mmCIF file of C-alpha atoms in Angstrom:
data_model
loop_
_atom_site.group_PDB
_atom_site.id
_atom_site.type_symbol
_atom_site.label_atom_id
_atom_site.label_comp_id
_atom_site.label_asym_id
_atom_site.label_seq_id
_atom_site.Cartn_x
_atom_site.Cartn_y
_atom_site.Cartn_z
ATOM 1 C CA MET N 7 -19.750 -20.906 56.020
ATOM 2 C CA ILE N 8 -17.142 -22.781 53.879
ATOM 3 C CA LYS N 9 -16.562 -22.940 50.074
ATOM 4 C CA TYR N 10 -17.593 -26.401 49.031
ATOM 5 C CA GLY N 11 -16.756 -26.528 45.382
ATOM 6 C CA LYS N 12 -17.864 -25.184 41.994
ATOM 7 C CA ARG N 13 -20.145 -26.064 39.214
ATOM 8 C CA GLY N 14 -19.322 -24.485 35.821
ATOM 9 C CA HIS N 15 -18.171 -21.014 36.683
ATOM 10 C CA VAL N 16 -20.350 -20.555 39.846
ATOM 11 C CA GLN N 17 -18.901 -21.047 43.280
ATOM 12 C CA GLN N 18 -20.735 -23.476 45.520
ATOM 13 C CA TYR N 19 -20.875 -22.857 49.378
ATOM 14 C CA LYS N 20 -22.116 -24.842 52.361
ATOM 15 C CA CYS N 21 -23.388 -23.331 55.628
ATOM 16 C CA ASN N 22 -21.434 -24.738 58.628
ATOM 17 C CA GLU N 23 -24.657 -24.560 60.887
ATOM 18 C CA CYS N 24 -27.492 -26.025 58.827
ATOM 19 C CA GLY N 25 -25.459 -27.874 56.141
ATOM 20 C CA ARG N 26 -27.348 -26.103 53.361
ATOM 21 C CA ARG N 27 -25.521 -25.655 50.078
ATOM 22 C CA PHE N 28 -26.007 -22.681 47.848
ATOM 23 C CA SER N 29 -24.292 -20.920 45.010
ATOM 24 C CA GLY N 30 -23.023 -17.386 44.900
ATOM 25 C CA GLY N 31 -20.404 -15.308 43.101
ATOM 26 C CA GLU N 32 -18.799 -15.837 39.865
ATOM 27 C CA HIS N 33 -15.625 -17.883 39.589
ATOM 28 C CA ARG N 34 -12.728 -15.872 38.046
ATOM 29 C CA ASP N 35 -10.587 -17.907 35.763
ATOM 30 C CA LYS N 36 -7.194 -16.088 35.681
ATOM 31 C CA ALA N 37 -6.496 -17.513 32.209
ATOM 32 C CA GLN N 38 -9.687 -15.985 30.913
ATOM 33 C CA VAL N 39 -8.844 -12.724 32.408
ATOM 34 C CA ILE N 40 -5.555 -12.714 30.580
ATOM 35 C CA THR N 41 -7.464 -13.642 27.315
ATOM 36 C CA ASP N 42 -9.947 -10.881 27.784
ATOM 37 C CA TYR N 43 -7.200 -8.390 28.400
ATOM 38 C CA ILE N 44 -5.050 -9.447 25.428
ATOM 39 C CA GLU N 45 -7.781 -10.276 22.853
ATOM 40 C CA GLY N 46 -10.514 -7.970 23.826
ATOM 41 C CA LYS N 47 -10.689 -4.140 24.170
ATOM 42 C CA GLN N 48 -11.134 -4.029 27.887
ATOM 43 C CA THR N 49 -8.931 -2.119 30.291
ATOM 44 C CA ARG N 50 -8.040 -3.395 33.818
ATOM 45 C CA GLU N 51 -10.712 -1.094 35.282
ATOM 46 C CA GLN N 52 -13.316 -2.644 32.894
ATOM 47 C CA LEU N 53 -12.263 -6.125 33.763
ATOM 48 C CA ALA N 54 -12.418 -5.322 37.483
ATOM 49 C CA VAL N 55 -16.111 -4.318 37.055
ATOM 50 C CA LYS N 56 -16.860 -7.375 34.896
ATOM 51 C CA TYR N 57 -15.443 -9.821 37.519
ATOM 52 C CA GLY N 58 -16.480 -7.845 40.576
ATOM 53 C CA VAL N 59 -12.964 -7.417 41.991
ATOM 54 C CA SER N 60 -10.549 -4.587 42.351
ATOM 55 C CA ALA N 61 -8.279 -3.347 39.574
ATOM 56 C CA LYS N 62 -5.292 -4.462 41.771
ATOM 57 C CA THR N 63 -6.688 -8.034 41.796
ATOM 58 C CA ILE N 64 -6.886 -7.985 37.931
ATOM 59 C CA SER N 65 -3.246 -6.666 37.889
ATOM 60 C CA ARG N 66 -2.161 -9.638 40.024
ATOM 61 C CA ASP N 67 -3.941 -11.951 37.593
ATOM 62 C CA LEU N 68 -2.146 -10.297 34.677
ATOM 63 C CA ALA N 69 1.127 -10.648 36.362
ATOM 64 C CA GLY N 70 0.652 -14.321 35.791
ATOM 65 C CA MET N 71 1.515 -14.052 32.089
ATOM 66 C CA ARG N 72 4.453 -16.231 31.513
ATOM 67 C CA ASN N 73 5.353 -16.204 27.858
ATOM 68 C CA VAL N 74 7.456 -19.153 26.751
ATOM 69 C CA ARG N 75 9.209 -18.732 23.347
ATOM 70 C CA LYS N 76 8.773 -21.741 21.034
ATOM 71 C CA ILE N 77 11.267 -22.499 18.384
ATOM 72 C CA SER N 78 9.661 -23.286 14.988
ATOM 73 C CA ARG N 79 10.030 -26.753 13.690
ATOM 74 C CA ASP N 80 9.935 -25.422 10.098
ATOM 75 C CA LYS N 81 13.750 -24.798 9.460
ATOM 76 C CA CYS N 82 13.734 -23.766 5.796
ATOM 77 C CA VAL N 83 12.638 -20.041 5.832
ATOM 78 C CA VAL N 84 12.570 -16.813 3.988
ATOM 79 C CA ILE N 85 12.724 -14.086 6.431
ATOM 80 C CA GLN N 86 11.648 -10.389 6.786
ATOM 81 C CA MET N 87 13.273 -8.149 9.307
ATOM 82 C CA ASP N 88 12.376 -4.634 10.646
ATOM 83 C CA THR N 89 11.864 -2.586 13.777
ATOM 84 C CA THR N 90 9.001 -0.578 15.068
ATOM 85 C CA TYR N 91 8.935 2.050 17.874
ATOM 86 C CA TRP N 92 6.728 3.375 20.621
ATOM 87 C CA GLY N 93 8.342 6.633 21.427
ATOM 88 C CA ARG N 94 11.981 7.486 20.683
ATOM 89 C CA HIS N 95 13.802 4.863 22.774
ATOM 90 C CA PHE N 96 11.501 1.829 22.934
ATOM 91 C CA GLY N 97 11.619 -0.401 19.814
ATOM 92 C CA LEU N 98 10.795 -3.957 18.912
ATOM 93 C CA MET N 99 13.109 -5.699 16.465
ATOM 94 C CA VAL N 100 11.434 -8.682 14.735
ATOM 95 C CA ILE N 101 12.477 -11.411 12.327
ATOM 96 C CA LYS N 102 9.522 -13.246 10.705
ATOM 97 C CA ASP N 103 9.062 -16.226 8.604
ATOM 98 C CA VAL N 104 7.403 -15.096 5.359
ATOM 99 C CA LEU N 105 5.883 -18.293 4.373
ATOM 100 C CA ARG N 106 4.234 -19.267 7.652
ATOM 101 C CA ASN N 107 3.733 -15.749 9.198
ATOM 102 C CA LYS N 108 5.571 -16.765 12.337
ATOM 103 C CA VAL N 109 7.755 -14.502 14.434
ATOM 104 C CA LEU N 110 10.988 -16.429 14.807
ATOM 105 C CA TRP N 111 13.097 -13.936 16.922
ATOM 106 C CA ARG N 112 12.518 -10.664 18.500
ATOM 107 C CA LYS N 113 14.435 -8.210 20.741
ATOM 108 C CA TYR N 114 13.681 -4.961 22.477
ATOM 109 C CA VAL N 115 16.076 -2.126 21.415
ATOM 110 C CA GLY N 116 16.593 1.552 21.842
ATOM 111 C CA HIS N 117 17.307 1.840 18.183
ATOM 112 C CA GLU N 118 18.025 -0.506 15.337
ATOM 113 C CA THR N 119 21.637 -1.519 14.573
ATOM 114 C CA VAL N 120 23.286 -4.046 12.077
ATOM 115 C CA ALA N 121 24.705 -5.787 14.982
ATOM 116 C CA ASP N 122 21.342 -6.521 16.537
ATOM 117 C CA TYR N 123 19.947 -7.796 13.278
ATOM 118 C CA MET N 124 22.997 -10.032 12.844
ATOM 119 C CA GLU N 125 22.436 -11.306 16.420
ATOM 120 C CA GLY N 126 18.995 -12.532 15.300
ATOM 121 C CA VAL N 127 20.427 -14.188 12.102
ATOM 122 C CA ARG N 128 23.109 -15.884 14.160
ATOM 123 C CA TRP N 129 20.515 -17.213 16.620
ATOM 124 C CA LEU N 130 18.570 -18.701 13.634
ATOM 125 C CA GLU N 131 21.709 -20.369 12.341
ATOM 126 C CA VAL N 132 22.653 -21.777 15.685
ATOM 127 C CA HIS N 133 19.084 -23.308 16.029
ATOM 128 C CA GLY N 134 19.272 -24.981 12.641
ATOM 129 C CA PHE N 135 17.423 -22.672 10.405
ATOM 130 C CA ARG N 136 18.302 -22.532 6.714
ATOM 131 C CA ILE N 137 17.767 -19.103 5.331
ATOM 132 C CA TYR N 138 16.908 -18.845 1.684
ATOM 133 C CA GLY N 139 16.429 -15.096 1.454
ATOM 134 C CA VAL N 140 16.073 -11.939 3.518
ATOM 135 C CA VAL N 141 13.847 -8.804 3.029
ATOM 136 C CA ILE N 142 15.246 -5.728 4.664
ATOM 137 C CA ASP N 143 14.525 -2.034 5.111
ATOM 138 C CA GLY N 144 16.906 0.788 4.403
ATOM 139 C CA LEU N 145 19.360 0.422 7.251
ATOM 140 C CA ARG N 146 22.833 1.334 5.931
ATOM 141 C CA GLY N 147 25.260 -1.559 5.881
ATOM 142 C CA LEU N 148 22.776 -4.325 6.528
ATOM 143 C CA ALA N 149 22.746 -5.793 3.018
ATOM 144 C CA LYS N 150 26.547 -6.030 3.085
ATOM 145 C CA ALA N 151 26.468 -7.798 6.489
ATOM 146 C CA LEU N 152 24.016 -10.375 5.284
ATOM 147 C CA HIS N 153 26.232 -11.495 2.480
ATOM 148 C CA PRO N 154 26.031 -14.245 1.062
ATOM 149 C CA TYR N 155 22.248 -14.546 1.577
ATOM 150 C CA PRO N 156 20.007 -13.284 -1.137
ATOM 151 C CA VAL N 157 18.832 -9.835 -0.049
ATOM 152 C CA GLN N 158 15.709 -8.007 -1.194
ATOM 153 C CA PHE N 159 15.486 -4.306 -0.371
ATOM 154 C CA CYS N 160 11.847 -3.428 0.475
ATOM 155 C CA GLN N 161 10.416 -1.481 -2.447
ATOM 156 C CA PHE N 162 8.002 0.278 -0.164
ATOM 157 C CA HIS N 163 10.829 1.594 1.979
ATOM 158 C CA GLN N 164 12.582 2.833 -1.175
ATOM 159 C CA MET N 165 9.399 4.788 -1.966
ATOM 160 C CA LEU N 166 9.397 6.327 1.475
ATOM 161 C CA ILE N 167 13.006 7.343 1.094
ATOM 162 C CA VAL N 168 12.447 9.175 -2.188
ATOM 163 C CA ARG N 169 9.292 10.751 -0.884
ATOM 164 C CA ARG N 170 11.308 12.011 2.200
ATOM 165 C CA TYR N 171 13.748 13.672 -0.143
ATOM 166 C CA LEU N 172 11.302 15.055 -2.708
ATOM 167 C CA THR N 173 8.172 15.642 -0.532
ATOM 168 C CA ARG N 174 4.796 14.460 -1.758
ATOM 169 C CA GLU N 175 4.261 17.529 -3.970
ATOM 170 C CA PRO N 176 7.572 18.670 -5.400
ATOM 171 C CA ASP N 177 7.801 21.810 -7.629
ATOM 172 C CA LEU N 178 10.384 20.732 -10.218
ATOM 173 C CA ASP N 179 9.347 18.621 -13.264
ATOM 174 C CA ALA N 180 12.299 16.266 -12.736
ATOM 175 C CA SER N 181 11.155 15.647 -9.077
ATOM 176 C CA ARG N 182 7.515 15.151 -10.053
ATOM 177 C CA GLU N 183 8.499 12.620 -12.715
ATOM 178 C CA LEU N 184 10.911 10.723 -10.509
ATOM 179 C CA LEU N 185 8.449 10.612 -7.699
ATOM 180 C CA GLY N 186 5.646 9.323 -10.077
ATOM 181 C CA LEU N 187 7.956 6.674 -11.359
ATOM 182 C CA VAL N 188 8.916 5.439 -7.899
ATOM 183 C CA ASN N 189 5.324 5.351 -6.765
ATOM 184 C CA GLN N 190 4.695 2.745 -9.503
ATOM 185 C CA ILE N 191 7.604 0.498 -8.668
ATOM 186 C CA THR N 192 5.639 -2.250 -7.049
ATOM 187 C CA LYS N 193 3.397 -2.579 -10.081
ATOM 188 C CA MET N 194 6.269 -2.718 -12.634
ATOM 189 C CA ASP N 195 8.674 -5.345 -13.862
ATOM 190 C CA LYS N 196 12.392 -4.806 -13.608
ATOM 191 C CA GLU N 197 13.059 -4.022 -17.322
ATOM 192 C CA SER N 198 10.261 -1.518 -17.584
ATOM 193 C CA PHE N 199 11.376 0.295 -14.341
ATOM 194 C CA ILE N 200 15.027 0.490 -15.079
ATOM 195 C CA GLY N 201 14.349 1.504 -18.689
ATOM 196 C CA MET N 202 12.158 4.426 -17.558
ATOM 197 C CA PHE N 203 14.531 5.317 -14.812
ATOM 198 C CA ASN N 204 17.380 5.586 -17.300
ATOM 199 C CA GLU N 205 15.248 7.641 -19.742
ATOM 200 C CA TRP N 206 14.377 9.986 -16.796
ATOM 201 C CA TYR N 207 18.078 10.449 -16.019
ATOM 202 C CA GLY N 208 18.875 11.089 -19.758
ATOM 203 C CA ARG N 209 16.339 13.948 -19.899
ATOM 204 C CA TYR N 210 17.259 15.410 -16.511
ATOM 205 C CA LYS N 211 20.953 14.662 -15.921
ATOM 206 C CA ASP N 212 21.950 18.275 -16.350
ATOM 207 C CA VAL N 213 19.356 19.238 -13.702
ATOM 208 C CA VAL N 214 20.508 16.484 -11.323
ATOM 209 C CA ASN N 215 24.265 17.394 -11.737
ATOM 210 C CA GLU N 216 24.063 21.141 -11.853
ATOM 211 C CA ARG N 217 26.197 22.977 -9.366
ATOM 212 C CA VAL N 218 25.688 26.357 -7.773
ATOM 213 C CA HIS N 219 27.025 29.234 -9.832
ATOM 214 C CA ASP N 220 28.335 31.707 -7.325
ATOM 215 C CA LYS N 221 31.807 33.218 -7.506
ATOM 216 C CA ARG N 222 31.574 34.065 -3.707
ATOM 217 C CA ILE N 223 31.765 30.379 -2.894
ATOM 218 C CA LYS N 224 35.425 29.633 -2.145
ATOM 219 C CA ARG N 225 35.108 25.860 -2.303
ATOM 220 C CA LYS N 226 37.151 24.053 -4.988
ATOM 221 C CA THR N 227 33.994 22.145 -6.109
ATOM 222 C CA PRO N 228 30.751 24.152 -5.564
ATOM 223 C CA PRO N 229 27.684 22.283 -3.972
ATOM 224 C CA TYR N 230 24.928 20.854 -6.171
ATOM 225 C CA MET N 231 22.062 23.129 -7.040
ATOM 226 C CA ARG N 232 19.438 20.484 -6.049
ATOM 227 C CA PRO N 233 20.904 18.213 -3.436
ATOM 228 C CA ARG N 234 17.682 16.583 -2.357
ATOM 229 C CA LEU N 235 16.888 15.507 -5.986
ATOM 230 C CA ARG N 236 20.334 14.256 -6.378
ATOM 231 C CA SER N 237 20.060 12.286 -3.178
ATOM 232 C CA ALA N 238 16.825 10.660 -4.279
ATOM 233 C CA TYR N 239 18.419 9.763 -7.664
ATOM 234 C CA LEU N 240 21.575 8.312 -5.986
ATOM 235 C CA SER N 241 19.517 6.307 -3.508
ATOM 236 C CA LEU N 242 17.676 4.655 -6.255
ATOM 237 C CA LYS N 243 20.776 4.014 -8.311
ATOM 238 C CA ARG N 244 22.621 2.532 -5.285
ATOM 239 C CA ASN N 245 19.844 0.246 -4.295
ATOM 240 C CA MET N 246 18.690 -0.817 -7.716
ATOM 241 C CA PRO N 247 20.397 -4.277 -7.625
ATOM 242 C CA LEU N 248 18.678 -5.079 -4.300
ATOM 243 C CA LEU N 249 15.222 -3.926 -5.410
ATOM 244 C CA TRP N 250 14.772 -6.760 -7.864
ATOM 245 C CA THR N 251 16.223 -9.814 -6.163
ATOM 246 C CA PHE N 252 12.723 -11.330 -5.974
ATOM 247 C CA TYR N 253 12.385 -10.763 -9.685
ATOM 248 C CA ASP N 254 15.855 -12.250 -10.670
ATOM 249 C CA HIS N 255 15.381 -15.366 -8.385
ATOM 250 C CA PRO N 256 11.757 -16.355 -8.212
ATOM 251 C CA GLU N 257 12.800 -19.723 -6.712
ATOM 252 C CA TYR N 258 13.570 -18.128 -3.336
ATOM 253 C CA GLY N 259 9.923 -17.035 -2.795
ATOM 254 C CA LEU N 260 11.003 -13.530 -1.686
ATOM 255 C CA PRO N 261 8.261 -10.878 -1.355
ATOM 256 C CA ASN N 262 9.158 -7.442 -2.823
ATOM 257 C CA THR N 263 8.155 -5.526 0.252
ATOM 258 C CA ASN N 264 8.098 -5.823 4.075
ATOM 259 C CA ASN N 265 4.358 -5.246 4.112
ATOM 260 C CA GLY N 266 3.669 -8.596 5.736
ATOM 261 C CA LEU N 267 5.772 -7.530 8.791
ATOM 262 C CA GLU N 268 4.379 -4.088 8.735
ATOM 263 C CA GLY N 269 0.954 -5.664 9.073
ATOM 264 C CA VAL N 270 2.090 -7.428 12.281
ATOM 265 C CA PHE N 271 3.313 -4.103 13.737
ATOM 266 C CA SER N 272 0.043 -2.386 12.799
ATOM 267 C CA ASP N 273 -2.060 -5.129 14.412
ATOM 268 C CA LEU N 274 0.050 -5.025 17.554
ATOM 269 C CA LYS N 275 -0.085 -1.200 17.807
ATOM 270 C CA THR N 276 -3.902 -1.194 17.378
ATOM 271 C CA LYS N 277 -4.285 -3.640 20.337
ATOM 272 C CA LEU N 278 -1.821 -1.594 22.484
ATOM 273 C CA ARG N 279 -3.603 1.581 21.754
ATOM 274 C CA VAL N 280 -6.454 0.401 23.974
ATOM 275 C CA HIS N 281 -4.029 0.049 26.924
ATOM 276 C CA SER N 282 -2.365 3.444 26.806
ATOM 277 C CA GLY N 283 -0.230 4.351 29.803
ATOM 278 C CA LEU N 284 1.274 0.959 30.317
ATOM 279 C CA SER N 285 4.801 0.990 31.869
ATOM 280 C CA ARG N 286 7.617 -0.292 29.716
ATOM 281 C CA GLU N 287 7.745 -3.665 31.520
ATOM 282 C CA HIS N 288 3.949 -4.184 31.310
ATOM 283 C CA ARG N 289 4.087 -3.213 27.649
ATOM 284 C CA LYS N 290 6.741 -5.920 26.986
ATOM 285 C CA LYS N 291 4.577 -8.545 28.739
ATOM 286 C CA PHE N 292 1.616 -7.552 26.599
ATOM 287 C CA ILE N 293 3.667 -7.689 23.413
ATOM 288 C CA ASP N 294 5.244 -11.108 24.280
ATOM 289 C CA GLU N 295 1.879 -12.647 25.172
ATOM 290 C CA TYR N 296 0.131 -11.217 21.984
ATOM 291 C CA LEU N 297 2.835 -12.284 19.584
ATOM 292 C CA SER N 298 3.025 -15.808 21.169
ATOM 293 C CA ARG N 299 -0.734 -16.205 20.684
ATOM 294 C CA HIS N 300 -0.933 -14.913 17.114
ATOM 295 C CA TYR N 301 2.464 -15.171 15.585
#
């Protein structure tokens, strides 16, 4: 018996003795196997049952994923940059085009550094991209490194920083009012927010700046009584100029948060959750294939 050909997705066979032709077995399209794995919610074992082969055969089909990075032809961009993690030492750093929702550059990292982000920016520059603005998270030193590009500090990340210092349900009136103000930052204009922030500080500056009154402390300057409240205040004060770049320069088209990029990360993690237990290399292949198909 020899395989004679195929019609649609069904294999055609020919008997060597009688010459009779008949069909049997479903043709397995490797590209479709990869699509089912990436786009669907089917594990390798489920795909093996679907196609009537072993899980090892499905693994060999998936090994055929060969992602090719394409350089976008749209060279005038506003970019978002951030890093997401799976575990403590496996992260994906991404730079995305805000206007076209395209991932322009990515890198696998153990932890995020200013040098890695700047590597991505230099890559864009070398490939002819003109960057009109950048949205960043709270990584210290990154805004300075990106000078002279217009930089927008993600307002949502600023909210998270303040929440981390004050908790979600602080006890002090000063902390509760500051947290309530920060939680409204994405819904307010610059003048209103800064005005209310200054009013808050005017009412509570003694609370923010109060030091510990204890003669047993031998330090020349005693520590602050409420260091976490003070840190939350100073974080806002320090980042205030970068929180409103989008407002001061509407011509750049900067968003005020990194939520668009967070959506990409959330989508990717939802897909990967179906395939728990992947090795690091297989996870990288999945991520590369999924991003190249969707972003």
